[in-house]
Amino acid sequence: MTRIAVIGLGEAGRRYATGLRAAGAVVRGYDTSPSRVTEGIDRAADLAGALRDADLAISLVGAHAAMSVAAAALPLLGPGVVFADFNTASPETKAAVAAVGVDVGVAVADVAVLAPVTRAGSRTPLLASGPGAAEVGRLLRPFGVPVDTVAGPAGTAARLKLVRSVFMKGLATLLIETLTTADAAGAEPWMRDQLTAELGPDAPALVERLLTGTYAHTARREQEVRDALDLLDSLGTPADMTRGTLAWFERILDERGEDRP
């Protein structure tokens, strides 16, 4: 019987906790916010309680808290337990989390979530790297979780996700710019028909998904684009399109009057 602790019960954490439990895992969750609705989830009163007897600990607390949560959780884990950092954090943060794991003798996996969890819940495709990657795959695949592993230290999966983000976030903002222009020209329905003709019959759902996701998670995705831009700059590759993508995310946040995370 596999026992899984889910740290962070926001939108993604709740979906993983409920999905894994429905698939047959023993799941215990923990969140610092008592106000979060977590019906159907066995919720621990504190972090130590959530991690007690766990085989796998999943961190889904957001990039801003990834390091502090890892520093608090890793020393509480027993021998053989794997700590999986699912947060959309930079490769450098993932490597730093893994370094804490080395200090306390716990294997850490850098896990990149490759699609919005709102679409497939715990069955969302994952890419894992680092010393705990193989064990994360072994523990999660029996519960219907698609996990691919890639050779390399923690940070490798996060780095590949950023390469993917150059395209996915760029495509989203290109669609926003195209449809904004079409609307201003009085040709928005015509342009949507053109997109369908070029992208295929699934285009309407794809466009809607990209637009909705961009506006729903602007602040987090803006930081992801910044991390992608840092990667491109470090590699010395052209980043003209990604700078434009970042400009669109900044514009949306400014129009809403939202602060950066």
PDB file of C-alpha atoms in Angstrom:
ATOM      1  CA  MET A   1       0.000   0.000   0.000  1.00  0.00           C
ATOM      2  CA  THR A   2       1.592   3.261  -1.166  1.00  0.00           C
ATOM      3  CA  ARG A   3       1.329   6.219   1.213  1.00  0.00           C
ATOM      4  CA  ILE A   4       1.608   9.653  -0.347  1.00  0.00           C
ATOM      5  CA  ALA A   5       1.825  13.039   1.360  1.00  0.00           C
ATOM      6  CA  VAL A   6       0.690  16.047  -0.685  1.00  0.00           C
ATOM      7  CA  ILE A   7       2.080  19.323   0.648  1.00  0.00           C
ATOM      8  CA  GLY A   8       0.066  22.277  -0.627  1.00  0.00           C
ATOM      9  CA  LEU A   9      -3.664  21.917  -1.209  1.00  0.00           C
ATOM     10  CA  GLY A  10      -4.289  24.647  -3.731  1.00  0.00           C
ATOM     11  CA  GLU A  11      -5.875  23.921  -7.096  1.00  0.00           C
ATOM     12  CA  ALA A  12      -3.193  21.468  -8.264  1.00  0.00           C
ATOM     13  CA  GLY A  13      -2.568  19.882  -4.862  1.00  0.00           C
ATOM     14  CA  ARG A  14      -6.254  19.161  -4.314  1.00  0.00           C
ATOM     15  CA  ARG A  15      -6.546  17.518  -7.714  1.00  0.00           C
ATOM     16  CA  TYR A  16      -3.519  15.320  -7.123  1.00  0.00           C
ATOM     17  CA  ALA A  17      -4.664  14.376  -3.615  1.00  0.00           C
ATOM     18  CA  THR A  18      -8.179  13.407  -4.694  1.00  0.00           C
ATOM     19  CA  GLY A  19      -7.058  11.733  -7.917  1.00  0.00           C
ATOM     20  CA  LEU A  20      -4.395   9.591  -6.271  1.00  0.00           C
ATOM     21  CA  ARG A  21      -6.771   8.632  -3.486  1.00  0.00           C
ATOM     22  CA  ALA A  22      -9.443   7.620  -5.999  1.00  0.00           C
ATOM     23  CA  ALA A  23      -6.835   5.498  -7.794  1.00  0.00           C
ATOM     24  CA  GLY A  24      -6.069   3.567  -4.616  1.00  0.00           C
ATOM     25  CA  ALA A  25      -3.226   5.370  -2.884  1.00  0.00           C
ATOM     26  CA  VAL A  26      -3.331   6.292   0.803  1.00  0.00           C
ATOM     27  CA  VAL A  27      -3.114  10.084   0.698  1.00  0.00           C
ATOM     28  CA  ARG A  28      -2.651  12.606   3.475  1.00  0.00           C
ATOM     29  CA  GLY A  29      -2.533  16.330   2.723  1.00  0.00           C
ATOM     30  CA  TYR A  30      -1.200  19.410   4.447  1.00  0.00           C
ATOM     31  CA  ASP A  31      -1.583  23.121   3.840  1.00  0.00           C
ATOM     32  CA  THR A  32      -0.641  26.131   5.937  1.00  0.00           C
ATOM     33  CA  SER A  33      -3.953  27.828   5.109  1.00  0.00           C
ATOM     34  CA  PRO A  34      -6.807  26.452   7.244  1.00  0.00           C
ATOM     35  CA  SER A  35      -9.365  28.235   5.070  1.00  0.00           C
ATOM     36  CA  ARG A  36      -8.760  26.123   1.977  1.00  0.00           C
ATOM     37  CA  VAL A  37     -11.633  23.773   1.238  1.00  0.00           C
ATOM     38  CA  THR A  38     -10.305  20.219   1.203  1.00  0.00           C
ATOM     39  CA  GLU A  39     -13.395  18.016   1.377  1.00  0.00           C
ATOM     40  CA  GLY A  40     -12.610  14.366   0.794  1.00  0.00           C
ATOM     41  CA  ILE A  41      -8.921  14.737   1.670  1.00  0.00           C
ATOM     42  CA  ASP A  42      -7.396  13.316   4.844  1.00  0.00           C
ATOM     43  CA  ARG A  43      -5.751  16.472   6.107  1.00  0.00           C
ATOM     44  CA  ALA A  44      -2.962  16.496   8.711  1.00  0.00           C
ATOM     45  CA  ALA A  45      -2.778  19.137  11.409  1.00  0.00           C
ATOM     46  CA  ASP A  46       0.904  19.811  10.770  1.00  0.00           C
ATOM     47  CA  LEU A  47       3.692  19.031   8.316  1.00  0.00           C
ATOM     48  CA  ALA A  48       5.175  16.262  10.457  1.00  0.00           C
ATOM     49  CA  GLY A  49       1.806  14.553  10.645  1.00  0.00           C
ATOM     50  CA  ALA A  50       1.393  14.672   6.880  1.00  0.00           C
ATOM     51  CA  LEU A  51       4.816  13.135   6.291  1.00  0.00           C
ATOM     52  CA  ARG A  52       4.616  10.429   8.938  1.00  0.00           C
ATOM     53  CA  ASP A  53       4.971   6.949   7.347  1.00  0.00           C
ATOM     54  CA  ALA A  54       4.885   8.404   3.818  1.00  0.00           C
ATOM     55  CA  ASP A  55       6.585   6.601   0.939  1.00  0.00           C
ATOM     56  CA  LEU A  56       6.460   9.689  -1.261  1.00  0.00           C
ATOM     57  CA  ALA A  57       6.113  13.386  -0.459  1.00  0.00           C
ATOM     58  CA  ILE A  58       4.842  15.695  -3.202  1.00  0.00           C
ATOM     59  CA  SER A  59       5.438  19.431  -2.910  1.00  0.00           C
ATOM     60  CA  LEU A  60       2.890  21.630  -4.720  1.00  0.00           C
ATOM     61  CA  VAL A  61       3.282  24.948  -2.928  1.00  0.00           C
ATOM     62  CA  GLY A  62       4.347  27.262  -5.742  1.00  0.00           C
ATOM     63  CA  ALA A  63       7.800  28.413  -6.777  1.00  0.00           C
ATOM     64  CA  HIS A  64       7.972  31.167  -4.140  1.00  0.00           C
ATOM     65  CA  ALA A  65       7.663  28.667  -1.265  1.00  0.00           C
ATOM     66  CA  ALA A  66       9.394  25.642  -2.826  1.00  0.00           C
ATOM     67  CA  MET A  67      12.715  26.134  -1.067  1.00  0.00           C
ATOM     68  CA  SER A  68      11.373  26.950   2.394  1.00  0.00           C
ATOM     69  CA  VAL A  69       8.951  24.016   2.331  1.00  0.00           C
ATOM     70  CA  ALA A  70      11.692  21.637   1.197  1.00  0.00           C
ATOM     71  CA  ALA A  71      13.974  22.853   3.979  1.00  0.00           C
ATOM     72  CA  ALA A  72      11.222  22.168   6.532  1.00  0.00           C
ATOM     73  CA  ALA A  73      10.020  18.850   5.101  1.00  0.00           C
ATOM     74  CA  LEU A  74      13.165  17.016   4.048  1.00  0.00           C
ATOM     75  CA  PRO A  75      14.636  16.553   7.553  1.00  0.00           C
ATOM     76  CA  LEU A  76      11.324  14.978   8.644  1.00  0.00           C
ATOM     77  CA  LEU A  77      11.456  12.189   6.076  1.00  0.00           C
ATOM     78  CA  GLY A  78      12.639   8.703   6.902  1.00  0.00           C
ATOM     79  CA  PRO A  79      15.088   6.482   4.998  1.00  0.00           C
ATOM     80  CA  GLY A  80      13.905   5.468   1.550  1.00  0.00           C
ATOM     81  CA  VAL A  81      11.224   8.186   1.286  1.00  0.00           C
ATOM     82  CA  VAL A  82      11.312  10.250  -1.913  1.00  0.00           C
ATOM     83  CA  PHE A  83      10.630  13.988  -2.035  1.00  0.00           C
ATOM     84  CA  ALA A  84       9.122  15.091  -5.354  1.00  0.00           C
ATOM     85  CA  ASP A  85       9.190  18.804  -6.124  1.00  0.00           C
ATOM     86  CA  PHE A  86       6.284  19.376  -8.545  1.00  0.00           C
ATOM     87  CA  ASN A  87       6.530  23.166  -8.375  1.00  0.00           C
ATOM     88  CA  THR A  88       7.028  25.281 -11.493  1.00  0.00           C
ATOM     89  CA  ALA A  89      10.340  26.619 -10.217  1.00  0.00           C
ATOM     90  CA  SER A  90      13.608  27.463 -11.917  1.00  0.00           C
ATOM     91  CA  PRO A  91      16.260  24.805 -12.548  1.00  0.00           C
ATOM     92  CA  GLU A  92      18.422  26.551  -9.962  1.00  0.00           C
ATOM     93  CA  THR A  93      15.714  26.242  -7.297  1.00  0.00           C
ATOM     94  CA  LYS A  94      15.240  22.553  -8.112  1.00  0.00           C
ATOM     95  CA  ALA A  95      18.980  21.972  -7.765  1.00  0.00           C
ATOM     96  CA  ALA A  96      19.004  23.806  -4.433  1.00  0.00           C
ATOM     97  CA  VAL A  97      16.145  21.623  -3.144  1.00  0.00           C
ATOM     98  CA  ALA A  98      18.063  18.510  -4.209  1.00  0.00           C
ATOM     99  CA  ALA A  99      21.151  19.786  -2.380  1.00  0.00           C
ATOM    100  CA  VAL A 100      19.151  19.946   0.856  1.00  0.00           C
ATOM    101  CA  GLY A 101      18.093  16.371   0.176  1.00  0.00           C
ATOM    102  CA  VAL A 102      21.728  15.312  -0.118  1.00  0.00           C
ATOM    103  CA  ASP A 103      22.499  16.958   3.234  1.00  0.00           C
ATOM    104  CA  VAL A 104      19.788  14.932   5.033  1.00  0.00           C
ATOM    105  CA  GLY A 105      20.057  11.725   3.003  1.00  0.00           C
ATOM    106  CA  VAL A 106      16.753  11.978   1.121  1.00  0.00           C
ATOM    107  CA  ALA A 107      16.427  11.386  -2.635  1.00  0.00           C
ATOM    108  CA  VAL A 108      14.814  14.349  -4.404  1.00  0.00           C
ATOM    109  CA  ALA A 109      13.070  14.289  -7.771  1.00  0.00           C
ATOM    110  CA  ASP A 110      12.648  17.385  -9.906  1.00  0.00           C
ATOM    111  CA  VAL A 111       9.211  16.845 -11.448  1.00  0.00           C
ATOM    112  CA  ALA A 112       7.960  19.041 -14.286  1.00  0.00           C
ATOM    113  CA  VAL A 113       4.187  19.098 -14.799  1.00  0.00           C
ATOM    114  CA  LEU A 114       3.768  19.300 -18.573  1.00  0.00           C
ATOM    115  CA  ALA A 115       0.141  20.451 -18.893  1.00  0.00           C
ATOM    116  CA  PRO A 116      -2.491  22.258 -16.828  1.00  0.00           C
ATOM    117  CA  VAL A 117      -3.620  19.985 -13.986  1.00  0.00           C
ATOM    118  CA  THR A 118      -7.184  21.257 -14.463  1.00  0.00           C
ATOM    119  CA  ARG A 119      -7.457  19.154 -17.629  1.00  0.00           C
ATOM    120  CA  ALA A 120      -6.386  15.717 -16.426  1.00  0.00           C
ATOM    121  CA  GLY A 121      -5.827  15.967 -12.680  1.00  0.00           C
ATOM    122  CA  SER A 122      -3.423  13.334 -11.382  1.00  0.00           C
ATOM    123  CA  ARG A 123      -3.165  11.872 -14.888  1.00  0.00           C
ATOM    124  CA  THR A 124      -1.327  14.949 -16.186  1.00  0.00           C
ATOM    125  CA  PRO A 125       1.949  14.039 -17.961  1.00  0.00           C
ATOM    126  CA  LEU A 126       5.080  14.449 -15.834  1.00  0.00           C
ATOM    127  CA  LEU A 127       8.796  14.584 -16.585  1.00  0.00           C
ATOM    128  CA  ALA A 128      11.179  13.707 -13.740  1.00  0.00           C
ATOM    129  CA  SER A 129      14.921  14.022 -13.230  1.00  0.00           C
ATOM    130  CA  GLY A 130      17.327  13.808 -10.331  1.00  0.00           C
ATOM    131  CA  PRO A 131      18.204  11.015  -7.897  1.00  0.00           C
ATOM    132  CA  GLY A 132      14.576  10.278  -6.969  1.00  0.00           C
ATOM    133  CA  ALA A 133      13.174  10.300 -10.521  1.00  0.00           C
ATOM    134  CA  ALA A 134      13.055   6.558 -11.132  1.00  0.00           C
ATOM    135  CA  GLU A 135      11.417   5.899  -7.757  1.00  0.00           C
ATOM    136  CA  VAL A 136       8.766   8.562  -8.372  1.00  0.00           C
ATOM    137  CA  GLY A 137       7.889   6.814 -11.617  1.00  0.00           C
ATOM    138  CA  ARG A 138       7.749   3.428  -9.923  1.00  0.00           C
ATOM    139  CA  LEU A 139       5.465   4.717  -7.157  1.00  0.00           C
ATOM    140  CA  LEU A 140       3.078   6.790  -9.277  1.00  0.00           C
ATOM    141  CA  ARG A 141       2.594   4.817 -12.489  1.00  0.00           C
ATOM    142  CA  PRO A 142       0.408   2.143 -10.819  1.00  0.00           C
ATOM    143  CA  PHE A 143      -2.087   4.939 -10.061  1.00  0.00           C
ATOM    144  CA  GLY A 144      -2.393   5.981 -13.694  1.00  0.00           C
ATOM    145  CA  VAL A 145       0.106   8.839 -13.507  1.00  0.00           C
ATOM    146  CA  PRO A 146       2.128   9.162 -16.756  1.00  0.00           C
ATOM    147  CA  VAL A 147       5.730   9.744 -15.660  1.00  0.00           C
ATOM    148  CA  ASP A 148       8.668   9.947 -18.043  1.00  0.00           C
ATOM    149  CA  THR A 149      12.187  10.186 -16.643  1.00  0.00           C
ATOM    150  CA  VAL A 150      15.180  11.930 -18.118  1.00  0.00           C
ATOM    151  CA  ALA A 151      18.825  11.415 -17.225  1.00  0.00           C
ATOM    152  CA  GLY A 152      20.486  14.207 -15.340  1.00  0.00           C
ATOM    153  CA  PRO A 153      20.428  15.947 -11.986  1.00  0.00           C
ATOM    154  CA  ALA A 154      17.532  17.811 -10.427  1.00  0.00           C
ATOM    155  CA  GLY A 155      16.922  20.872 -12.570  1.00  0.00           C
ATOM    156  CA  THR A 156      17.081  18.941 -15.840  1.00  0.00           C
ATOM    157  CA  ALA A 157      13.321  18.389 -16.038  1.00  0.00           C
ATOM    158  CA  ALA A 158      12.650  22.007 -15.067  1.00  0.00           C
ATOM    159  CA  ARG A 159      15.041  23.162 -17.768  1.00  0.00           C
ATOM    160  CA  LEU A 160      13.291  21.093 -20.436  1.00  0.00           C
ATOM    161  CA  LYS A 161       9.923  22.420 -19.310  1.00  0.00           C
ATOM    162  CA  LEU A 162      11.228  25.957 -19.851  1.00  0.00           C
ATOM    163  CA  VAL A 163      12.278  25.060 -23.399  1.00  0.00           C
ATOM    164  CA  ARG A 164       8.727  23.786 -23.944  1.00  0.00           C
ATOM    165  CA  SER A 165       7.350  26.990 -22.407  1.00  0.00           C
ATOM    166  CA  VAL A 166       9.079  29.077 -25.071  1.00  0.00           C
ATOM    167  CA  PHE A 167       6.598  27.544 -27.514  1.00  0.00           C
ATOM    168  CA  MET A 168       3.497  27.062 -25.361  1.00  0.00           C
ATOM    169  CA  LYS A 169       3.489  30.498 -23.706  1.00  0.00           C
ATOM    170  CA  GLY A 170       4.549  32.115 -26.971  1.00  0.00           C
ATOM    171  CA  LEU A 171       1.667  30.430 -28.794  1.00  0.00           C
ATOM    172  CA  ALA A 172      -0.796  31.658 -26.177  1.00  0.00           C
ATOM    173  CA  THR A 173       0.286  35.286 -26.431  1.00  0.00           C
ATOM    174  CA  LEU A 174       0.442  35.103 -30.232  1.00  0.00           C
ATOM    175  CA  LEU A 175      -3.208  34.016 -30.186  1.00  0.00           C
ATOM    176  CA  ILE A 176      -4.077  36.879 -27.830  1.00  0.00           C
ATOM    177  CA  GLU A 177      -2.337  39.392 -30.100  1.00  0.00           C
ATOM    178  CA  THR A 178      -3.953  37.954 -33.223  1.00  0.00           C
ATOM    179  CA  LEU A 179      -7.493  37.945 -31.811  1.00  0.00           C
ATOM    180  CA  THR A 180      -7.067  41.390 -30.219  1.00  0.00           C
ATOM    181  CA  THR A 181      -6.071  42.760 -33.625  1.00  0.00           C
ATOM    182  CA  ALA A 182      -8.890  40.897 -35.369  1.00  0.00           C
ATOM    183  CA  ASP A 183     -11.415  42.268 -32.887  1.00  0.00           C
ATOM    184  CA  ALA A 184     -10.158  45.825 -33.436  1.00  0.00           C
ATOM    185  CA  ALA A 185     -10.478  45.284 -37.188  1.00  0.00           C
ATOM    186  CA  GLY A 186     -14.011  43.929 -36.829  1.00  0.00           C
ATOM    187  CA  ALA A 187     -12.912  40.522 -38.076  1.00  0.00           C
ATOM    188  CA  GLU A 188     -12.715  38.348 -34.947  1.00  0.00           C
ATOM    189  CA  PRO A 189     -15.186  35.620 -36.101  1.00  0.00           C
ATOM    190  CA  TRP A 190     -13.460  35.463 -39.488  1.00  0.00           C
ATOM    191  CA  MET A 191     -10.054  35.113 -37.819  1.00  0.00           C
ATOM    192  CA  ARG A 192     -11.277  32.297 -35.592  1.00  0.00           C
ATOM    193  CA  ASP A 193     -12.454  30.476 -38.725  1.00  0.00           C
ATOM    194  CA  GLN A 194      -8.996  30.983 -40.214  1.00  0.00           C
ATOM    195  CA  LEU A 195      -7.369  29.543 -37.089  1.00  0.00           C
ATOM    196  CA  THR A 196      -9.623  26.497 -37.286  1.00  0.00           C
ATOM    197  CA  ALA A 197      -8.709  25.982 -40.928  1.00  0.00           C
ATOM    198  CA  GLU A 198      -4.990  26.143 -40.146  1.00  0.00           C
ATOM    199  CA  LEU A 199      -4.881  24.318 -36.806  1.00  0.00           C
ATOM    200  CA  GLY A 200      -7.535  21.692 -37.464  1.00  0.00           C
ATOM    201  CA  PRO A 201     -10.917  20.830 -35.966  1.00  0.00           C
ATOM    202  CA  ASP A 202      -9.586  20.943 -32.388  1.00  0.00           C
ATOM    203  CA  ALA A 203      -8.533  24.577 -32.835  1.00  0.00           C
ATOM    204  CA  PRO A 204     -11.528  26.184 -31.056  1.00  0.00           C
ATOM    205  CA  ALA A 205     -10.919  24.138 -27.896  1.00  0.00           C
ATOM    206  CA  LEU A 206      -7.152  24.718 -28.080  1.00  0.00           C
ATOM    207  CA  VAL A 207      -7.545  28.474 -28.509  1.00  0.00           C
ATOM    208  CA  GLU A 208     -10.042  28.691 -25.658  1.00  0.00           C
ATOM    209  CA  ARG A 209      -7.835  26.602 -23.385  1.00  0.00           C
ATOM    210  CA  LEU A 210      -4.765  28.729 -24.059  1.00  0.00           C
ATOM    211  CA  LEU A 211      -6.637  32.000 -23.616  1.00  0.00           C
ATOM    212  CA  THR A 212      -8.420  30.906 -20.443  1.00  0.00           C
ATOM    213  CA  GLY A 213      -5.256  29.472 -18.887  1.00  0.00           C
ATOM    214  CA  THR A 214      -3.220  32.560 -19.678  1.00  0.00           C
ATOM    215  CA  TYR A 215      -5.681  34.927 -18.025  1.00  0.00           C
ATOM    216  CA  ALA A 216      -6.364  32.604 -15.079  1.00  0.00           C
ATOM    217  CA  HIS A 217      -2.700  32.047 -14.187  1.00  0.00           C
ATOM    218  CA  THR A 218      -1.008  35.167 -15.523  1.00  0.00           C
ATOM    219  CA  ALA A 219       1.294  35.899 -12.583  1.00  0.00           C
ATOM    220  CA  ARG A 220       2.660  32.363 -12.296  1.00  0.00           C
ATOM    221  CA  ARG A 221       3.134  32.048 -16.045  1.00  0.00           C
ATOM    222  CA  GLU A 222       4.806  35.433 -16.253  1.00  0.00           C
ATOM    223  CA  GLN A 223       7.460  34.152 -13.840  1.00  0.00           C
ATOM    224  CA  GLU A 224       7.798  30.995 -15.921  1.00  0.00           C
ATOM    225  CA  VAL A 225       8.456  33.099 -19.017  1.00  0.00           C
ATOM    226  CA  ARG A 226      11.062  35.101 -17.077  1.00  0.00           C
ATOM    227  CA  ASP A 227      12.793  31.846 -16.143  1.00  0.00           C
ATOM    228  CA  ALA A 228      12.637  30.727 -19.782  1.00  0.00           C
ATOM    229  CA  LEU A 229      14.166  34.020 -20.866  1.00  0.00           C
ATOM    230  CA  ASP A 230      16.993  33.561 -18.359  1.00  0.00           C
ATOM    231  CA  LEU A 231      17.617  30.113 -19.855  1.00  0.00           C
ATOM    232  CA  LEU A 232      17.735  31.443 -23.417  1.00  0.00           C
ATOM    233  CA  ASP A 233      20.110  34.201 -22.368  1.00  0.00           C
ATOM    234  CA  SER A 234      22.369  31.689 -20.601  1.00  0.00           C
ATOM    235  CA  LEU A 235      22.450  29.524 -23.740  1.00  0.00           C
ATOM    236  CA  GLY A 236      23.182  32.523 -25.945  1.00  0.00           C
ATOM    237  CA  THR A 237      20.272  31.775 -28.262  1.00  0.00           C
ATOM    238  CA  PRO A 238      17.981  34.438 -29.791  1.00  0.00           C
ATOM    239  CA  ALA A 239      15.089  35.392 -27.537  1.00  0.00           C
ATOM    240  CA  ASP A 240      13.126  37.929 -29.564  1.00  0.00           C
ATOM    241  CA  MET A 241       9.847  36.011 -29.476  1.00  0.00           C
ATOM    242  CA  THR A 242      10.159  35.181 -25.779  1.00  0.00           C
ATOM    243  CA  ARG A 243      10.774  38.847 -24.927  1.00  0.00           C
ATOM    244  CA  GLY A 244       7.558  39.614 -26.775  1.00  0.00           C
ATOM    245  CA  THR A 245       5.772  36.889 -24.816  1.00  0.00           C
ATOM    246  CA  LEU A 246       6.983  38.429 -21.562  1.00  0.00           C
ATOM    247  CA  ALA A 247       5.769  41.858 -22.685  1.00  0.00           C
ATOM    248  CA  TRP A 248       2.257  40.462 -23.154  1.00  0.00           C
ATOM    249  CA  PHE A 249       2.179  38.887 -19.692  1.00  0.00           C
ATOM    250  CA  GLU A 250       3.441  42.148 -18.167  1.00  0.00           C
ATOM    251  CA  ARG A 251       0.749  44.068 -20.057  1.00  0.00           C
ATOM    252  CA  ILE A 252      -2.024  41.818 -18.734  1.00  0.00           C
ATOM    253  CA  LEU A 253      -0.764  42.148 -15.159  1.00  0.00           C
ATOM    254  CA  ASP A 254      -0.457  45.931 -15.506  1.00  0.00           C
ATOM    255  CA  GLU A 255      -3.987  46.218 -16.906  1.00  0.00           C
ATOM    256  CA  ARG A 256      -5.264  44.343 -13.866  1.00  0.00           C
ATOM    257  CA  GLY A 257      -3.099  46.278 -11.453  1.00  0.00           C
ATOM    258  CA  GLU A 258      -1.580  43.021 -10.160  1.00  0.00           C
ATOM    259  CA  ASP A 259       1.825  42.744  -8.532  1.00  0.00           C
ATOM    260  CA  ARG A 260       4.409  40.235  -9.671  1.00  0.00           C
ATOM    261  CA  PRO A 261       4.731  37.124  -7.454  1.00  0.00           C
TER     262      PRO A 261
END
